[in-house]
PDB file of C-alpha atoms in Angstrom:
ATOM      1  CA  UNK N   5     123.724 106.070 101.698  1.00  0.00           C
ATOM      2  CA  UNK N   6     120.161 107.379 101.804  1.00  0.00           C
ATOM      3  CA  UNK N   7     119.024 108.238 105.311  1.00  0.00           C
ATOM      4  CA  UNK N   8     115.781 109.587 106.715  1.00  0.00           C
ATOM      5  CA  UNK N   9     115.786 110.539 110.379  1.00  0.00           C
ATOM      6  CA  UNK N  10     112.562 111.554 112.091  1.00  0.00           C
ATOM      7  CA  UNK N  11     112.424 113.655 115.258  1.00  0.00           C
ATOM      8  CA  UNK N  12     109.910 115.580 117.331  1.00  0.00           C
ATOM      9  CA  UNK N  13     107.738 112.768 118.598  1.00  0.00           C
ATOM     10  CA  UNK N  14     106.360 113.135 122.095  1.00  0.00           C
ATOM     11  CA  UNK N  15     103.447 112.698 124.473  1.00  0.00           C
ATOM     12  CA  UNK N  16     100.868 115.442 123.915  1.00  0.00           C
ATOM     13  CA  UNK N  17      97.425 116.109 125.339  1.00  0.00           C
ATOM     14  CA  UNK N  18      94.307 115.922 123.200  1.00  0.00           C
ATOM     15  CA  UNK N  19      93.813 119.219 121.386  1.00  0.00           C
ATOM     16  CA  UNK N  20      97.519 119.954 121.503  1.00  0.00           C
ATOM     17  CA  UNK N  21     100.073 120.481 118.742  1.00  0.00           C
ATOM     18  CA  UNK N  22     103.322 118.898 117.691  1.00  0.00           C
ATOM     19  CA  UNK N  23     105.762 119.341 114.819  1.00  0.00           C
ATOM     20  CA  UNK N  24     107.629 116.391 113.359  1.00  0.00           C
ATOM     21  CA  UNK N  25     110.819 116.765 111.346  1.00  0.00           C
ATOM     22  CA  UNK N  26     112.556 114.410 108.945  1.00  0.00           C
ATOM     23  CA  UNK N  27     116.184 115.097 108.059  1.00  0.00           C
ATOM     24  CA  UNK N  28     117.183 113.586 104.725  1.00  0.00           C
ATOM     25  CA  UNK N  29     120.627 112.796 103.376  1.00  0.00           C
ATOM     26  CA  UNK N  30     122.267 110.795 100.623  1.00  0.00           C
ATOM     27  CA  UNK N  31     120.106 111.989  97.726  1.00  0.00           C
ATOM     28  CA  UNK N  32     118.998 115.177  95.958  1.00  0.00           C
ATOM     29  CA  UNK N  33     116.177 116.053  98.330  1.00  0.00           C
ATOM     30  CA  UNK N  34     114.457 118.622  96.112  1.00  0.00           C
ATOM     31  CA  UNK N  35     114.089 116.102  93.279  1.00  0.00           C
ATOM     32  CA  UNK N  36     111.692 113.866  95.159  1.00  0.00           C
ATOM     33  CA  UNK N  37     108.272 114.106  96.681  1.00  0.00           C
ATOM     34  CA  UNK N  38     108.128 113.142 100.343  1.00  0.00           C
ATOM     35  CA  UNK N  39     105.407 111.632 102.488  1.00  0.00           C
ATOM     36  CA  UNK N  40     104.298 110.829 106.011  1.00  0.00           C
ATOM     37  CA  UNK N  41     102.777 107.415 106.691  1.00  0.00           C
ATOM     38  CA  UNK N  42     101.543 106.431 110.137  1.00  0.00           C
ATOM     39  CA  UNK N  43     100.884 103.200 111.983  1.00  0.00           C
ATOM     40  CA  UNK N  44      98.736 103.036 115.103  1.00  0.00           C
ATOM     41  CA  UNK N  45      99.910 100.535 117.747  1.00  0.00           C
ATOM     42  CA  UNK N  46      99.272  97.000 116.526  1.00  0.00           C
ATOM     43  CA  UNK N  47      97.546  98.251 113.369  1.00  0.00           C
ATOM     44  CA  UNK N  48      98.301  98.597 109.675  1.00  0.00           C
ATOM     45  CA  UNK N  49      99.787 101.391 107.628  1.00  0.00           C
ATOM     46  CA  UNK N  50      97.897 104.590 106.817  1.00  0.00           C
ATOM     47  CA  UNK N  51      99.051 107.270 104.383  1.00  0.00           C
ATOM     48  CA  UNK N  52      98.729 110.718 106.008  1.00  0.00           C
ATOM     49  CA  UNK N  53     100.247 113.337 103.721  1.00  0.00           C
ATOM     50  CA  UNK N  54     102.571 113.962 100.776  1.00  0.00           C
ATOM     51  CA  UNK N  55     104.276 116.949  99.211  1.00  0.00           C
ATOM     52  CA  UNK N  56     105.864 117.449  95.816  1.00  0.00           C
ATOM     53  CA  UNK N  57     109.581 118.011  95.364  1.00  0.00           C
ATOM     54  CA  UNK N  58     109.126 121.762  94.959  1.00  0.00           C
ATOM     55  CA  UNK N  59     106.838 121.984  97.977  1.00  0.00           C
ATOM     56  CA  UNK N  60     104.086 123.629  95.940  1.00  0.00           C
ATOM     57  CA  UNK N  61     101.656 120.692  95.991  1.00  0.00           C
ATOM     58  CA  UNK N  62     100.596 119.177  99.324  1.00  0.00           C
ATOM     59  CA  UNK N  63      98.135 116.310  99.672  1.00  0.00           C
ATOM     60  CA  UNK N  64      96.310 115.002 102.730  1.00  0.00           C
ATOM     61  CA  UNK N  65      94.265 112.029 103.807  1.00  0.00           C
ATOM     62  CA  UNK N  66      90.737 112.956 104.861  1.00  0.00           C
ATOM     63  CA  UNK N  67      91.556 111.871 108.435  1.00  0.00           C
ATOM     64  CA  UNK N  68      94.126 114.667 108.860  1.00  0.00           C
ATOM     65  CA  UNK N  69      92.927 117.323 106.416  1.00  0.00           C
ATOM     66  CA  UNK N  70      92.472 120.698 108.068  1.00  0.00           C
ATOM     67  CA  UNK N  71      94.511 119.689 111.126  1.00  0.00           C
ATOM     68  CA  UNK N  72      97.914 118.682 109.729  1.00  0.00           C
ATOM     69  CA  UNK N  73     100.196 120.738 107.475  1.00  0.00           C
ATOM     70  CA  UNK N  74     103.061 119.233 105.513  1.00  0.00           C
ATOM     71  CA  UNK N  75     105.974 121.395 104.388  1.00  0.00           C
ATOM     72  CA  UNK N  76     109.587 121.115 103.385  1.00  0.00           C
ATOM     73  CA  UNK N  77     112.747 123.226 103.410  1.00  0.00           C
ATOM     74  CA  UNK N  78     114.838 122.125 100.461  1.00  0.00           C
ATOM     75  CA  UNK N  79     117.759 124.294 101.606  1.00  0.00           C
ATOM     76  CA  UNK N  80     117.882 122.226 104.810  1.00  0.00           C
ATOM     77  CA  UNK N  81     116.922 118.858 103.282  1.00  0.00           C
ATOM     78  CA  UNK N  82     114.164 118.618 105.863  1.00  0.00           C
ATOM     79  CA  UNK N  83     110.521 117.568 105.760  1.00  0.00           C
ATOM     80  CA  UNK N  84     108.009 118.712 108.371  1.00  0.00           C
ATOM     81  CA  UNK N  85     104.576 117.755 109.625  1.00  0.00           C
ATOM     82  CA  UNK N  86     102.755 120.303 111.760  1.00  0.00           C
ATOM     83  CA  UNK N  87     100.021 118.504 113.688  1.00  0.00           C
ATOM     84  CA  UNK N  88      97.298 120.564 115.376  1.00  0.00           C
ATOM     85  CA  UNK N  89      94.088 119.652 117.205  1.00  0.00           C
ATOM     86  CA  UNK N  90      95.531 116.258 117.997  1.00  0.00           C
ATOM     87  CA  UNK N  91      93.200 113.406 118.918  1.00  0.00           C
ATOM     88  CA  UNK N  92      93.728 110.090 120.664  1.00  0.00           C
ATOM     89  CA  UNK N  93      93.319 108.354 117.311  1.00  0.00           C
ATOM     90  CA  UNK N  94      96.384 110.201 115.988  1.00  0.00           C
ATOM     91  CA  UNK N  95      98.530 108.095 118.319  1.00  0.00           C
ATOM     92  CA  UNK N  96     100.905 106.229 116.038  1.00  0.00           C
ATOM     93  CA  UNK N  97     104.423 105.735 114.795  1.00  0.00           C
ATOM     94  CA  UNK N  98     104.937 108.304 112.057  1.00  0.00           C
ATOM     95  CA  UNK N  99     107.229 107.311 109.203  1.00  0.00           C
ATOM     96  CA  UNK N 100     108.879 109.715 106.819  1.00  0.00           C
ATOM     97  CA  UNK N 101     109.095 108.218 103.345  1.00  0.00           C
ATOM     98  CA  UNK N 102     110.878 109.168 100.127  1.00  0.00           C
ATOM     99  CA  UNK N 103     108.633 108.901  97.084  1.00  0.00           C
ATOM    100  CA  UNK N 104     109.834 107.401  93.823  1.00  0.00           C
ATOM    101  CA  UNK N 105     109.306 110.597  91.837  1.00  0.00           C
ATOM    102  CA  UNK N 106     109.075 114.394  91.924  1.00  0.00           C
ATOM    103  CA  UNK N 107     105.307 114.714  91.867  1.00  0.00           C
ATOM    104  CA  UNK N 108     103.433 113.434  94.894  1.00  0.00           C
ATOM    105  CA  UNK N 109     101.009 111.615  92.670  1.00  0.00           C
ATOM    106  CA  UNK N 110     101.066 108.081  91.353  1.00  0.00           C
ATOM    107  CA  UNK N 111     104.191 107.295  93.295  1.00  0.00           C
ATOM    108  CA  UNK N 112     105.027 104.551  95.732  1.00  0.00           C
ATOM    109  CA  UNK N 113     107.146 104.863  98.880  1.00  0.00           C
ATOM    110  CA  UNK N 114     110.678 104.038  97.842  1.00  0.00           C
ATOM    111  CA  UNK N 115     112.498 104.349 101.173  1.00  0.00           C
ATOM    112  CA  UNK N 116     111.354 104.751 104.758  1.00  0.00           C
ATOM    113  CA  UNK N 117     112.754 106.274 107.928  1.00  0.00           C
ATOM    114  CA  UNK N 118     112.739 104.324 111.183  1.00  0.00           C
ATOM    115  CA  UNK N 119     109.712 106.159 112.503  1.00  0.00           C
ATOM    116  CA  UNK N 120     108.895 108.303 115.527  1.00  0.00           C
ATOM    117  CA  UNK N 121     106.204 107.728 118.131  1.00  0.00           C
ATOM    118  CA  UNK N 122     103.499 110.297 118.764  1.00  0.00           C
ATOM    119  CA  UNK N 123     101.229 109.624 121.745  1.00  0.00           C
ATOM    120  CA  UNK N 124      98.091 111.678 122.279  1.00  0.00           C
ATOM    121  CA  UNK N 125      96.779 111.147 125.787  1.00  0.00           C
ATOM    122  CA  UNK N 126      95.732 113.066 128.850  1.00  0.00           C
TER     123      UNK N 126
ATOM    124  CA  UNK A  17      88.520 105.661  97.947  1.00  0.00           C
ATOM    125  CA  UNK A  18      89.975 102.399  96.679  1.00  0.00           C
ATOM    126  CA  UNK A  19      89.759  99.761  99.414  1.00  0.00           C
ATOM    127  CA  UNK A  20      92.335  96.962  99.341  1.00  0.00           C
ATOM    128  CA  UNK A  21      91.491  93.628 100.950  1.00  0.00           C
ATOM    129  CA  UNK A  22      94.334  91.211 101.641  1.00  0.00           C
ATOM    130  CA  UNK A  23      93.952  87.493 102.194  1.00  0.00           C
ATOM    131  CA  UNK A  24      94.564  85.436 104.111  1.00  0.00           C
ATOM    132  CA  UNK A  25      95.009  87.399 107.313  1.00  0.00           C
ATOM    133  CA  UNK A  26      97.627  84.952 108.519  1.00  0.00           C
ATOM    134  CA  UNK A  27      99.591  82.326 106.616  1.00  0.00           C
ATOM    135  CA  UNK A  28     101.311  79.578 108.637  1.00  0.00           C
ATOM    136  CA  UNK A  29     104.113  77.956 106.672  1.00  0.00           C
ATOM    137  CA  UNK A  30     107.479  76.255 107.115  1.00  0.00           C
ATOM    138  CA  UNK A  31     110.822  77.521 105.802  1.00  0.00           C
ATOM    139  CA  UNK A  32     111.363  76.312 102.241  1.00  0.00           C
ATOM    140  CA  UNK A  33     107.652  76.331 101.407  1.00  0.00           C
ATOM    141  CA  UNK A  34     106.090  78.704  98.927  1.00  0.00           C
ATOM    142  CA  UNK A  35     103.622  81.468  99.804  1.00  0.00           C
ATOM    143  CA  UNK A  36     100.932  83.204  97.771  1.00  0.00           C
ATOM    144  CA  UNK A  37      99.402  86.403  99.141  1.00  0.00           C
ATOM    145  CA  UNK A  38      96.335  88.020  97.613  1.00  0.00           C
ATOM    146  CA  UNK A  39      95.331  91.676  97.351  1.00  0.00           C
ATOM    147  CA  UNK A  40      91.953  92.622  95.898  1.00  0.00           C
ATOM    148  CA  UNK A  41      90.893  96.174  95.103  1.00  0.00           C
ATOM    149  CA  UNK A  42      87.365  97.587  95.318  1.00  0.00           C
ATOM    150  CA  UNK A  43      87.960  99.435  92.018  1.00  0.00           C
ATOM    151  CA  UNK A  44      90.301  99.078  89.092  1.00  0.00           C
ATOM    152  CA  UNK A  45      93.892 100.019  89.950  1.00  0.00           C
ATOM    153  CA  UNK A  46      94.977 101.962  86.897  1.00  0.00           C
ATOM    154  CA  UNK A  47      98.217 101.138  85.105  1.00  0.00           C
ATOM    155  CA  UNK A  48      99.082  98.523  87.670  1.00  0.00           C
ATOM    156  CA  UNK A  49      99.921 101.191  90.247  1.00  0.00           C
ATOM    157  CA  UNK A  50     100.317  98.634  93.011  1.00  0.00           C
ATOM    158  CA  UNK A  51     103.211  98.062  95.420  1.00  0.00           C
ATOM    159  CA  UNK A  52     104.070  95.490  98.065  1.00  0.00           C
ATOM    160  CA  UNK A  53     105.971  96.128 101.304  1.00  0.00           C
ATOM    161  CA  UNK A  54     107.474  93.854 103.946  1.00  0.00           C
ATOM    162  CA  UNK A  55     107.538  94.826 107.611  1.00  0.00           C
ATOM    163  CA  UNK A  56     109.416  92.932 110.298  1.00  0.00           C
ATOM    164  CA  UNK A  57     108.512  93.482 113.978  1.00  0.00           C
ATOM    165  CA  UNK A  58     109.761  96.810 115.295  1.00  0.00           C
ATOM    166  CA  UNK A  59     111.101  97.853 111.902  1.00  0.00           C
ATOM    167  CA  UNK A  60     110.067 100.207 109.153  1.00  0.00           C
ATOM    168  CA  UNK A  61     108.387  98.816 106.044  1.00  0.00           C
ATOM    169  CA  UNK A  62     110.576  97.945 103.071  1.00  0.00           C
ATOM    170  CA  UNK A  63     109.563  98.225  99.422  1.00  0.00           C
ATOM    171  CA  UNK A  64     109.525  94.865  97.654  1.00  0.00           C
ATOM    172  CA  UNK A  65     107.517  95.321  94.453  1.00  0.00           C
ATOM    173  CA  UNK A  66     106.211  98.309  92.483  1.00  0.00           C
ATOM    174  CA  UNK A  67     104.218  98.532  89.278  1.00  0.00           C
ATOM    175  CA  UNK A  68     102.598  95.247  90.331  1.00  0.00           C
ATOM    176  CA  UNK A  69     105.553  93.139  89.172  1.00  0.00           C
ATOM    177  CA  UNK A  70     108.837  95.086  89.260  1.00  0.00           C
ATOM    178  CA  UNK A  71     111.228  94.125  92.041  1.00  0.00           C
ATOM    179  CA  UNK A  72     112.841  96.943  93.983  1.00  0.00           C
ATOM    180  CA  UNK A  73     116.622  97.164  94.096  1.00  0.00           C
ATOM    181  CA  UNK A  74     118.215  94.459  96.216  1.00  0.00           C
ATOM    182  CA  UNK A  75     115.083  92.317  96.530  1.00  0.00           C
ATOM    183  CA  UNK A  76     115.767  88.600  95.970  1.00  0.00           C
ATOM    184  CA  UNK A  77     114.187  86.964  92.945  1.00  0.00           C
ATOM    185  CA  UNK A  78     112.221  84.562  95.135  1.00  0.00           C
ATOM    186  CA  UNK A  79     109.779  87.492  95.496  1.00  0.00           C
ATOM    187  CA  UNK A  80     107.488  88.080  92.521  1.00  0.00           C
ATOM    188  CA  UNK A  81     104.349  90.101  91.924  1.00  0.00           C
ATOM    189  CA  UNK A  82     101.594  89.759  89.378  1.00  0.00           C
ATOM    190  CA  UNK A  83      98.097  90.909  88.587  1.00  0.00           C
ATOM    191  CA  UNK A  84      96.106  93.749  87.097  1.00  0.00           C
ATOM    192  CA  UNK A  85      92.757  95.474  87.445  1.00  0.00           C
ATOM    193  CA  UNK A  86      91.432  94.450  90.830  1.00  0.00           C
ATOM    194  CA  UNK A  87      93.378  91.259  91.592  1.00  0.00           C
ATOM    195  CA  UNK A  88      97.041  91.129  92.548  1.00  0.00           C
ATOM    196  CA  UNK A  89      99.332  88.528  94.100  1.00  0.00           C
ATOM    197  CA  UNK A  90     102.698  88.426  95.823  1.00  0.00           C
ATOM    198  CA  UNK A  91     104.480  85.086  95.596  1.00  0.00           C
ATOM    199  CA  UNK A  92     107.451  83.998  97.680  1.00  0.00           C
ATOM    200  CA  UNK A  93     108.878  80.920  96.009  1.00  0.00           C
ATOM    201  CA  UNK A  94     110.826  79.439  98.954  1.00  0.00           C
ATOM    202  CA  UNK A  95     110.489  80.991 102.372  1.00  0.00           C
ATOM    203  CA  UNK A  96     113.707  81.963 104.122  1.00  0.00           C
ATOM    204  CA  UNK A  97     113.738  82.630 107.899  1.00  0.00           C
ATOM    205  CA  UNK A  98     113.894  86.404 107.307  1.00  0.00           C
ATOM    206  CA  UNK A  99     110.734  86.294 105.162  1.00  0.00           C
ATOM    207  CA  UNK A 100     108.437  85.652 108.109  1.00  0.00           C
ATOM    208  CA  UNK A 101     106.925  89.107 108.458  1.00  0.00           C
ATOM    209  CA  UNK A 102     103.838  91.161 107.669  1.00  0.00           C
ATOM    210  CA  UNK A 103     103.191  92.107 104.036  1.00  0.00           C
ATOM    211  CA  UNK A 104     101.145  95.073 102.852  1.00  0.00           C
ATOM    212  CA  UNK A 105      99.861  95.932  99.409  1.00  0.00           C
ATOM    213  CA  UNK A 106      99.342  99.576  98.476  1.00  0.00           C
ATOM    214  CA  UNK A 107      97.711 101.270  95.505  1.00  0.00           C
ATOM    215  CA  UNK A 108      98.942 104.631  94.264  1.00  0.00           C
ATOM    216  CA  UNK A 109      96.809 105.157  91.187  1.00  0.00           C
ATOM    217  CA  UNK A 110      94.156 107.185  92.965  1.00  0.00           C
ATOM    218  CA  UNK A 111      95.375 108.793  96.170  1.00  0.00           C
ATOM    219  CA  UNK A 112      97.133 106.114  98.257  1.00  0.00           C
ATOM    220  CA  UNK A 113      95.663 103.321 100.308  1.00  0.00           C
ATOM    221  CA  UNK A 114      97.058 100.215 101.985  1.00  0.00           C
ATOM    222  CA  UNK A 115      95.627  96.780 102.556  1.00  0.00           C
ATOM    223  CA  UNK A 116      95.277  95.589 106.136  1.00  0.00           C
ATOM    224  CA  UNK A 117      98.250  93.227 105.851  1.00  0.00           C
ATOM    225  CA  UNK A 118      98.987  89.505 105.726  1.00  0.00           C
ATOM    226  CA  UNK A 119     101.157  87.985 108.427  1.00  0.00           C
ATOM    227  CA  UNK A 120     103.389  85.127 107.306  1.00  0.00           C
ATOM    228  CA  UNK A 121     104.288  83.139 110.398  1.00  0.00           C
ATOM    229  CA  UNK A 122     106.376  80.051 111.076  1.00  0.00           C
ATOM    230  CA  UNK A 123     104.299  76.908 111.325  1.00  0.00           C
TER     231      UNK A 123
END
């Protein structure tokens, strides 16, 4: 069974940092691109970042570019999102998602984790 | 950026009725790179449709997708109690963007 389990969510002050993790199981992790999609409280879905199966090609939404860094450790079947210079508007549930293909381009979100809450507030 | 506009914002229907949800793109969505997701309260989204009209594994055939270019639809032929949820369209032809969602609620 495919499973995606996010961790690392917390309450952090504006300007602070946080690292999210997503542990994957049940599939060949390195064969698939992975993504982070977020959802602010009571709002819709927003794509944040994706990374190719090899980890060599990261992509970011303009709203997080320069502040967030996506990475993966294929030996540990784990996806990461390093979030720096956090703002109140980054408050959201962050979902880890398995892409449908290897390249993080032209691919939909095949499977989703349950999500983890990040709250940015003083 | 391709902006997706979903309509209506809310659809009030009874179980057994049919539903038609619309998703319009501000630019052409190449090669029908459009997906639909269902999200129930407090749960993660679930993939329903990809490639505009292909059902994901395990999705009942009462769900169908159609469209091309800038106009896409999701049709639910007969609403079951578990279908009352929020539905999002998403394009993945140029970067990735979501529509704002359509809530299907019980009338």
